[in-house]
Short mmCIF file of C-alpha atoms in Angstrom, two decimals:
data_model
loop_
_atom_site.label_atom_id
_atom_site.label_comp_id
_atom_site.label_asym_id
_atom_site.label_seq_id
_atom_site.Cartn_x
_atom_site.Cartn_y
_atom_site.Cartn_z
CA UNK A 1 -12.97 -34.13 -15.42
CA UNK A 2 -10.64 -31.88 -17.08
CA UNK A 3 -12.87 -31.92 -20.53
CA UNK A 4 -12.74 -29.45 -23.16
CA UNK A 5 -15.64 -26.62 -23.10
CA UNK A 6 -16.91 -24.01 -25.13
CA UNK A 7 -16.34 -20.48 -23.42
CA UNK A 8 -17.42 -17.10 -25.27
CA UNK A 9 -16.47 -18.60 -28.35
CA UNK A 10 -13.63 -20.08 -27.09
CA UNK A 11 -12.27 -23.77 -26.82
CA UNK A 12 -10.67 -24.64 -22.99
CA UNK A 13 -10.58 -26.60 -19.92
CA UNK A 14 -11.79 -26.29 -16.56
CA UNK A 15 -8.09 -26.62 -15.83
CA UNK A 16 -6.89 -23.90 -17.68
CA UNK A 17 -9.82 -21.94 -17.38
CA UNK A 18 -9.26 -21.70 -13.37
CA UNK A 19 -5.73 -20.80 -14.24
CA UNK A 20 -6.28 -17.79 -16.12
CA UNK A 21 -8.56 -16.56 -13.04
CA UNK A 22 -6.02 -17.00 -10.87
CA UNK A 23 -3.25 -15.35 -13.19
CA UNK A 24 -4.92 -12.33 -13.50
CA UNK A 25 -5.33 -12.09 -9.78
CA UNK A 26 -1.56 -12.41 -9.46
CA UNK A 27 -1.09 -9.42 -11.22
CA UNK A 28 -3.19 -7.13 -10.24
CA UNK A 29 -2.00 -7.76 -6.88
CA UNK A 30 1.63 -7.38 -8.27
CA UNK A 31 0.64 -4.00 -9.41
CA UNK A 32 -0.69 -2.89 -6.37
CA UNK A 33 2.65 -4.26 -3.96
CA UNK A 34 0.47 -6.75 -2.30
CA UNK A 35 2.11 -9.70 -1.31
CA UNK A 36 -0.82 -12.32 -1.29
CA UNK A 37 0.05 -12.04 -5.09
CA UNK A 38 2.98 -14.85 -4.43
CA UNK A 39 0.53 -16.94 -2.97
CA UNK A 40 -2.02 -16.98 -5.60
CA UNK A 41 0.95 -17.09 -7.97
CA UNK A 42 2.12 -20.24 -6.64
CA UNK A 43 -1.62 -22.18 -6.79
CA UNK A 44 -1.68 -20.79 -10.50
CA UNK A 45 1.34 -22.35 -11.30
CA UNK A 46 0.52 -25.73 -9.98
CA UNK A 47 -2.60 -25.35 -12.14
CA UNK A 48 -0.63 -24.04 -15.21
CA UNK A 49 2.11 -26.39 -15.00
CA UNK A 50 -0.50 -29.45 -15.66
CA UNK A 51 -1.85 -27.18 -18.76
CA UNK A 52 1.34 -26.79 -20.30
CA UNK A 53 2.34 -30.26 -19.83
CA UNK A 54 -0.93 -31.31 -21.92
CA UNK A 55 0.02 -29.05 -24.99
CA UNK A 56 3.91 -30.36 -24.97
CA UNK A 57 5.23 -26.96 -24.02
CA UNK A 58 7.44 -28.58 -21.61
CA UNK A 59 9.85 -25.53 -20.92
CA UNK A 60 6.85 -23.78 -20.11
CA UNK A 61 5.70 -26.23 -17.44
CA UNK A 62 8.91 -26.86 -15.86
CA UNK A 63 9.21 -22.72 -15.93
CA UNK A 64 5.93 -23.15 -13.27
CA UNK A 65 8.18 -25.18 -11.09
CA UNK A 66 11.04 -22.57 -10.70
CA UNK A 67 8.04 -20.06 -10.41
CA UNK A 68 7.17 -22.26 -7.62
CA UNK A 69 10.11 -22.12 -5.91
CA UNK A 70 11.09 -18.66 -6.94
CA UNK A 71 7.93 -17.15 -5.62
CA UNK A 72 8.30 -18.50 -2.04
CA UNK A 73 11.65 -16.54 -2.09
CA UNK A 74 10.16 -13.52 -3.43
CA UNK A 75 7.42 -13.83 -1.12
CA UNK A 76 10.12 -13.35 1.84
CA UNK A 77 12.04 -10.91 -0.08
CA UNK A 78 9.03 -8.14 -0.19
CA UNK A 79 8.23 -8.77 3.17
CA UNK A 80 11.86 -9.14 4.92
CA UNK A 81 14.09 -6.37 2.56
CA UNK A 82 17.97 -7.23 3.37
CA UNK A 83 17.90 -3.26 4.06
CA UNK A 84 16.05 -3.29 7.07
CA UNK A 85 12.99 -1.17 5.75
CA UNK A 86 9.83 -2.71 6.62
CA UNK A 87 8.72 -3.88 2.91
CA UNK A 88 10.86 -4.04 -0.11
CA UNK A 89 10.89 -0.83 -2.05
CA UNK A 90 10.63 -0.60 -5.88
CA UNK A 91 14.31 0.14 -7.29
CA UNK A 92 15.81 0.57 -10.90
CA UNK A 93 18.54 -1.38 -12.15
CA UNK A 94 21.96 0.32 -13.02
CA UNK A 95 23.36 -0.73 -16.43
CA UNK A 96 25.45 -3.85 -15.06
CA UNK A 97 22.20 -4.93 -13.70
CA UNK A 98 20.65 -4.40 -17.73
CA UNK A 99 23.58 -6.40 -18.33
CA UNK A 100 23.73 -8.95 -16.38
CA UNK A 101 19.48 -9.38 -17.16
CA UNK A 102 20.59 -9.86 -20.63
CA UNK A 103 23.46 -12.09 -20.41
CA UNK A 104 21.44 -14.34 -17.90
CA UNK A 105 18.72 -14.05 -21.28
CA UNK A 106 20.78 -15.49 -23.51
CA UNK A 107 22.46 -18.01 -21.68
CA UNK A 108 19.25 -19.23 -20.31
CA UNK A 109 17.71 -19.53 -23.81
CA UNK A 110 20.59 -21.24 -25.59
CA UNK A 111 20.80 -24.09 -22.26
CA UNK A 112 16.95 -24.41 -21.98
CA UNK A 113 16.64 -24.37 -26.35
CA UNK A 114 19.70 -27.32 -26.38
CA UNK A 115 17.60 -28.99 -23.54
CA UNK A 116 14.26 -28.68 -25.23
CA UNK A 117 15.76 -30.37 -28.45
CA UNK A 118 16.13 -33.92 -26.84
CA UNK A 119 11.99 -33.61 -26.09
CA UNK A 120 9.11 -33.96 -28.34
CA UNK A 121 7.99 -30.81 -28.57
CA UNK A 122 7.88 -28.50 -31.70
CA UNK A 123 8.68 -25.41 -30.64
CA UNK A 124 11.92 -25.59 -28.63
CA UNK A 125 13.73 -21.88 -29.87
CA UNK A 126 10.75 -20.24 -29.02
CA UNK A 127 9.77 -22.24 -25.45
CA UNK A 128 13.46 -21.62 -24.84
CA UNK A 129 13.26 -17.98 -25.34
CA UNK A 130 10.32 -16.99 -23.99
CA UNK A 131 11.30 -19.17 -20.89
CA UNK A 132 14.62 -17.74 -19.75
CA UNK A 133 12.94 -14.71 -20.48
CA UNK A 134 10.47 -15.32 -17.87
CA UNK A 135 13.09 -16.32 -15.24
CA UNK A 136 14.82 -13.36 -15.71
CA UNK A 137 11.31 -11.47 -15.46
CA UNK A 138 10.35 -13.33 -12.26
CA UNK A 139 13.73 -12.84 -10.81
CA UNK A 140 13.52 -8.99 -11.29
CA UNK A 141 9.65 -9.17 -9.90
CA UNK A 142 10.63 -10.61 -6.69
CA UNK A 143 13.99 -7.51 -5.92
CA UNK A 144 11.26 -5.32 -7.02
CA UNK A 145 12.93 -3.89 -9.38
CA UNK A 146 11.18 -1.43 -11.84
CA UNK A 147 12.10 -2.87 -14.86
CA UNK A 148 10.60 -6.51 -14.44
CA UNK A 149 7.47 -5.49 -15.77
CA UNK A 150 9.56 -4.13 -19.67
CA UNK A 151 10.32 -7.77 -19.56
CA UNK A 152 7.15 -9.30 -18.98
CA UNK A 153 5.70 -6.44 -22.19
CA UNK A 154 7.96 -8.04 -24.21
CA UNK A 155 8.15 -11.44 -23.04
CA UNK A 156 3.87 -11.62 -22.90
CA UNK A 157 3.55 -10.14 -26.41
CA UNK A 158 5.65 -13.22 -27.84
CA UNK A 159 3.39 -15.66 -25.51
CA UNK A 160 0.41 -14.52 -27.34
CA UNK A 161 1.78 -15.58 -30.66
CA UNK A 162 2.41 -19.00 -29.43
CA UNK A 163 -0.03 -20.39 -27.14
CA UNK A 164 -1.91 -19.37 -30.53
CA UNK A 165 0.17 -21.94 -32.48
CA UNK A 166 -0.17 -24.69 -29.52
CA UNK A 167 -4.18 -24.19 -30.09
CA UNK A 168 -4.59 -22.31 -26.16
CA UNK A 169 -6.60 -19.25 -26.92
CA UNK A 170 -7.69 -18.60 -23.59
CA UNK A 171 -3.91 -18.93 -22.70
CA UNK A 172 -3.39 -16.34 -25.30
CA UNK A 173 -6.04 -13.80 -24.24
CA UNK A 174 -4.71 -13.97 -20.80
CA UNK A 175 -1.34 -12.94 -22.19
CA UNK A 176 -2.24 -10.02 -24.42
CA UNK A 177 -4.36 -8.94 -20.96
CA UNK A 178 -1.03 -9.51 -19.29
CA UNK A 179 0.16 -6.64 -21.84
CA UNK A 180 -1.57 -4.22 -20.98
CA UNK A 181 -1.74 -5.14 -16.85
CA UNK A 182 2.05 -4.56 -17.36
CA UNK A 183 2.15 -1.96 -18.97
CA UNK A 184 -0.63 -0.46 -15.95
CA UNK A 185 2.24 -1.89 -13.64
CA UNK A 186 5.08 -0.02 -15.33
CA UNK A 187 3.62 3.41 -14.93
CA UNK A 188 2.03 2.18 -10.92
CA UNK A 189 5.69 1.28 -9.97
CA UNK A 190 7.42 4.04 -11.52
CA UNK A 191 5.87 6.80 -9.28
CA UNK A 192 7.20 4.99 -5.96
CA UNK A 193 10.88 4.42 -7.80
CA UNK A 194 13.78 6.70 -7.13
CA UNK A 195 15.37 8.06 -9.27
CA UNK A 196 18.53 7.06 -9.17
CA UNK A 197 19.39 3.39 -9.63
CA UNK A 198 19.70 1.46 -7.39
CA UNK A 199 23.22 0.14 -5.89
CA UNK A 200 22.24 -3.13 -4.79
CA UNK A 201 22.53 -4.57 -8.47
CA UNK A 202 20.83 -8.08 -8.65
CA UNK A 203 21.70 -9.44 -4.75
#
């Protein structure tokens, strides 16, 4: 059912193929502030999670999980701001909120590395990394804050390389696409972002 196929050139599965759809749905409705995107986030998750379990990228799939959870939260968080506006505005962080996105980086990829090393897979630094990464991404995505979208630049570049090496170039396509959509959603969000940053750091 979920059988490999040929596509442009390009070895997949019906599975992951319906996932990358999906993913780049997400985004685009990311960029434009529309919340359906956490809906359509969640379904590509479930579909990604099963993808990633298949290629032994097991932080990966458990990351769809959180993303799971995570985007039901953000979902409420756009649409009921703690500040009483009627939709969650785009915000910058201050620098404890840089700091505390980096801290929460490298804790997360030193616990989620040390966990990864007790599996089977062969890329546990780089799952670990990329990972936390992500949760810090998502985490920033769903407070709207401005800066989510560096992360995912960085963090999507680094994807590409290694759903490459785990033999998912579909998976890596939709990541370097995911490059440039961020990069789109950078310069989107930044015209509706004060500029000052923003006082509610992280809550």
């Amino acid at each position: 059912m979920n059988d490999s196929l040929l596509l442009l050139g390009f070895t997949t599965t019906p599975l992951e193929l319906i996932s990358f759809v999906l993913a780049i749905a997400t985004v685009a409705l990311n960029i434009r502030q529309n919340h359906w995107a956490w809906l359509l986030g969640i379904i590509s998750s479930g579909a990604y999670g099963f993808v990633f379990f298949d290629s032994r990228l097991y932080g990966d799939m458990v990351l769809q999980l959180v993303f799971i959870s995570v985007s039901f939260w953000g979902w409420y968080q756009w649409l009921h701001p703690d500040n009483g506006a009627p939709v969650l505005p785009v915000t910058v962080l201050t620098w404890r909120g840089w700091l505390a996105s980096i801290v929460a980086w490298a804790i997360g990829f030193a616990l989620i590395a040390w966990l990864l090393t007790s599996t089977d897979t062969d890329v546990p630094n780089a799952d670990g990394f990329l990972t936390a990464g992500s949760l810090v991404g998502q985490f920033l995505l769903s407070r709207k804050k401005l800066e989510n979208w560096i992360v995912w630049i960085v963090v999507d570049i680094l994807y590409v390389a290694l759903y490459i090496h785990k033999g998912l170039p579909l998976t890596a396509v939709l990541y370097g696409i995911f490059v440039l959509m961020a990069a789109a959603g950078w310069r989107a969000w930044k015209n509706s972002a004060p500029a000052a940053p923003d006082a509610m750091v992280l809550k």
